[in-house]
Every structure is written in structure tokens, then in C-alpha cells.
Amino acid sequence: QVQLVESGGGLVQAGGSLRLSCASSGSIFSINAMAWYRQAPGKQRELVATITSGGITTYADSVKGRFTISRDNAKNMVYLQMNNLTPEDTALYYCNVRIGVSFGHFPYWGQGTQVTVSS
């Protein structure tokens, strides 16, 4: 069984910063790509940032230059440093991790952590 737990969300004023964390645990053989998604009320879930097992990163245009995704392979962690936040960043943020288990590789989701940015 695999679990992903996000933390670090909260309420922040525009221009502020938050750092999200996502911890993977359980019967993990390997961890491949890791990503952060977000979903604002009334909108579809969107991809925010990804990082490969080799450390190559990609970002949505809306967060480039403000957000940084990183990972700690030894701890099975993925992080999202969010700077210069705007009210448009308000959403429920989810981590998504592709994990190798005994019977194959599958994407797993965390439960989400709320980020609210006030103007």
C-alpha cells in the first residue's frame, strides 16, 4: 500500500510565499516522475510543475519564474516552493507521483492541501 501526504498549504497575502511538501510512503520499489497539480473552484485540475527522476523540470506558463519544484530521492519527497503568490494561485494543490510497486508502475495522488492567497 502506498500513501502520499501533502503539507504546507495555508492562507497567505499576495506577494507572499509558501512551500508545499509531499511525502510518499509504503511498499515503494522506485519513484519516477513527480508532479504538482492544482484545482481552483469551478475549474479543471491543471498541471503546475513536473520533475523527472533525473531532475529535469517543467512548469506551467502561469507559474514560471515564481514556483520551483524539487525532490529528495532519499526521503521520497517532492516540494513546491511558491513565491510572489497572487490570488489566481488560490487552489487545492495535489502531488502526483509515479511509483513502482511489486506489480508495476502507477500514478498515485495525495489528498490535497489548500492554498489561499488574499489580495
Coordinates of C-alpha atoms in Angstrom, one line a residue:
Q1 CA 0.0 0.0 0.0
V2 CA 1.3 3.5 -0.9
Q3 CA 0.3 6.8 0.7
L4 CA 1.0 10.4 -0.4
V5 CA 0.6 13.1 2.2
E6 CA 0.8 16.8 1.3
S7 CA 1.5 19.6 3.7
G8 CA 2.4 23.3 3.8
G9 CA -0.7 24.9 2.5
G10 CA -2.4 27.8 4.1
L11 CA -3.5 31.4 3.9
V12 CA -1.1 34.0 2.7
Q13 CA -1.2 37.5 1.4
A14 CA -0.5 38.4 -2.2
G15 CA 3.2 38.6 -2.7
G16 CA 3.9 36.0 -0.1
S17 CA 5.5 32.6 -0.2
L18 CA 4.6 29.0 0.7
R19 CA 6.4 25.7 0.5
L20 CA 4.4 22.6 -0.2
S21 CA 5.7 19.2 0.7
C22 CA 4.6 15.7 -0.4
A23 CA 5.8 12.6 1.4
S24 CA 5.5 9.2 -0.3
S25 CA 5.4 6.1 2.0
G26 CA 4.6 2.4 1.8
S27 CA 5.7 -0.5 -0.3
I28 CA 7.7 1.5 -2.8
F29 CA 10.2 -0.1 -5.2
S30 CA 11.0 3.0 -7.1
I31 CA 9.8 6.6 -7.7
N32 CA 9.8 8.0 -11.2
A33 CA 8.3 11.4 -12.3
M34 CA 6.8 13.6 -9.6
A35 CA 4.4 16.5 -10.2
W36 CA 2.2 19.1 -8.6
Y37 CA -1.4 19.8 -9.9
R38 CA -3.9 22.3 -8.7
Q39 CA -7.7 22.8 -8.9
A40 CA -9.4 26.0 -8.3
P41 CA -13.2 26.1 -7.6
G42 CA -15.2 25.7 -10.8
K43 CA -12.1 24.9 -12.8
Q44 CA -10.4 21.8 -14.2
R45 CA -7.4 20.4 -12.5
E46 CA -4.2 21.7 -14.1
L47 CA -0.6 20.7 -14.2
V48 CA 1.6 23.1 -12.3
A49 CA 5.1 21.6 -12.4
T50 CA 6.9 18.3 -13.0
I51 CA 10.3 16.8 -12.2
T52 CA 11.8 13.7 -13.6
S53 CA 13.8 11.1 -11.7
G54 CA 16.9 12.8 -13.3
G55 CA 15.8 16.3 -12.0
I56 CA 14.5 17.8 -15.3
T57 CA 11.7 20.2 -14.5
T58 CA 8.8 21.8 -16.4
Y59 CA 6.4 24.4 -15.4
A60 CA 3.1 25.9 -16.5
D61 CA 3.5 29.3 -18.1
S62 CA 1.4 30.9 -15.3
V63 CA 4.0 29.9 -12.6
K64 CA 7.3 30.1 -14.4
G65 CA 9.8 32.2 -12.6
R66 CA 7.7 32.1 -9.4
F67 CA 7.4 28.4 -8.5
T68 CA 10.2 25.8 -8.1
I69 CA 9.7 22.1 -7.9
S70 CA 12.4 19.9 -6.3
R71 CA 12.7 16.4 -4.9
D72 CA 14.7 14.5 -2.3
N73 CA 15.0 11.0 -3.6
A74 CA 16.5 9.7 -0.3
K75 CA 13.3 10.8 1.5
N76 CA 10.8 10.1 -1.2
M77 CA 9.7 13.7 -1.0
V78 CA 8.7 16.3 -3.6
Y79 CA 8.4 20.0 -2.8
L80 CA 6.9 23.1 -4.4
Q81 CA 8.4 26.5 -3.4
M82 CA 5.9 29.2 -4.4
N83 CA 6.9 32.8 -4.4
N84 CA 5.2 36.0 -5.3
L85 CA 1.8 34.4 -4.9
T86 CA -1.3 36.0 -6.4
P87 CA -5.0 35.4 -5.7
E88 CA -5.1 33.5 -9.0
D89 CA -2.9 30.8 -7.3
T90 CA -5.7 30.0 -4.9
A91 CA -6.5 26.3 -5.3
L92 CA -6.3 22.9 -3.9
Y93 CA -2.8 21.6 -4.6
Y94 CA -2.2 17.9 -5.2
C95 CA 1.0 15.9 -5.6
N96 CA 1.1 13.1 -8.2
V97 CA 3.9 10.6 -8.1
R98 CA 4.6 7.7 -10.5
I99 CA 5.6 4.8 -8.2
G100 CA 7.0 1.4 -8.9
V101 CA 5.4 -1.2 -6.7
S102 CA 5.6 -5.0 -6.8
F103 CA 3.1 -5.3 -9.6
G104 CA 4.0 -2.4 -11.8
H105 CA 4.3 1.4 -12.1
F106 CA 1.3 3.5 -11.3
P107 CA 0.4 7.2 -10.6
Y108 CA -0.6 8.0 -7.1
W109 CA -2.3 11.1 -5.8
G110 CA -2.2 12.9 -2.4
Q111 CA -5.3 14.2 -0.7
G112 CA -4.6 17.8 -1.5
T113 CA -3.5 20.8 0.5
Q114 CA -5.4 24.2 0.3
V115 CA -3.6 27.3 -0.7
T116 CA -5.5 30.6 -0.4
V117 CA -4.0 33.9 -1.4
S118 CA -5.7 37.1 -0.3
S119 CA -5.4 40.3 -2.1

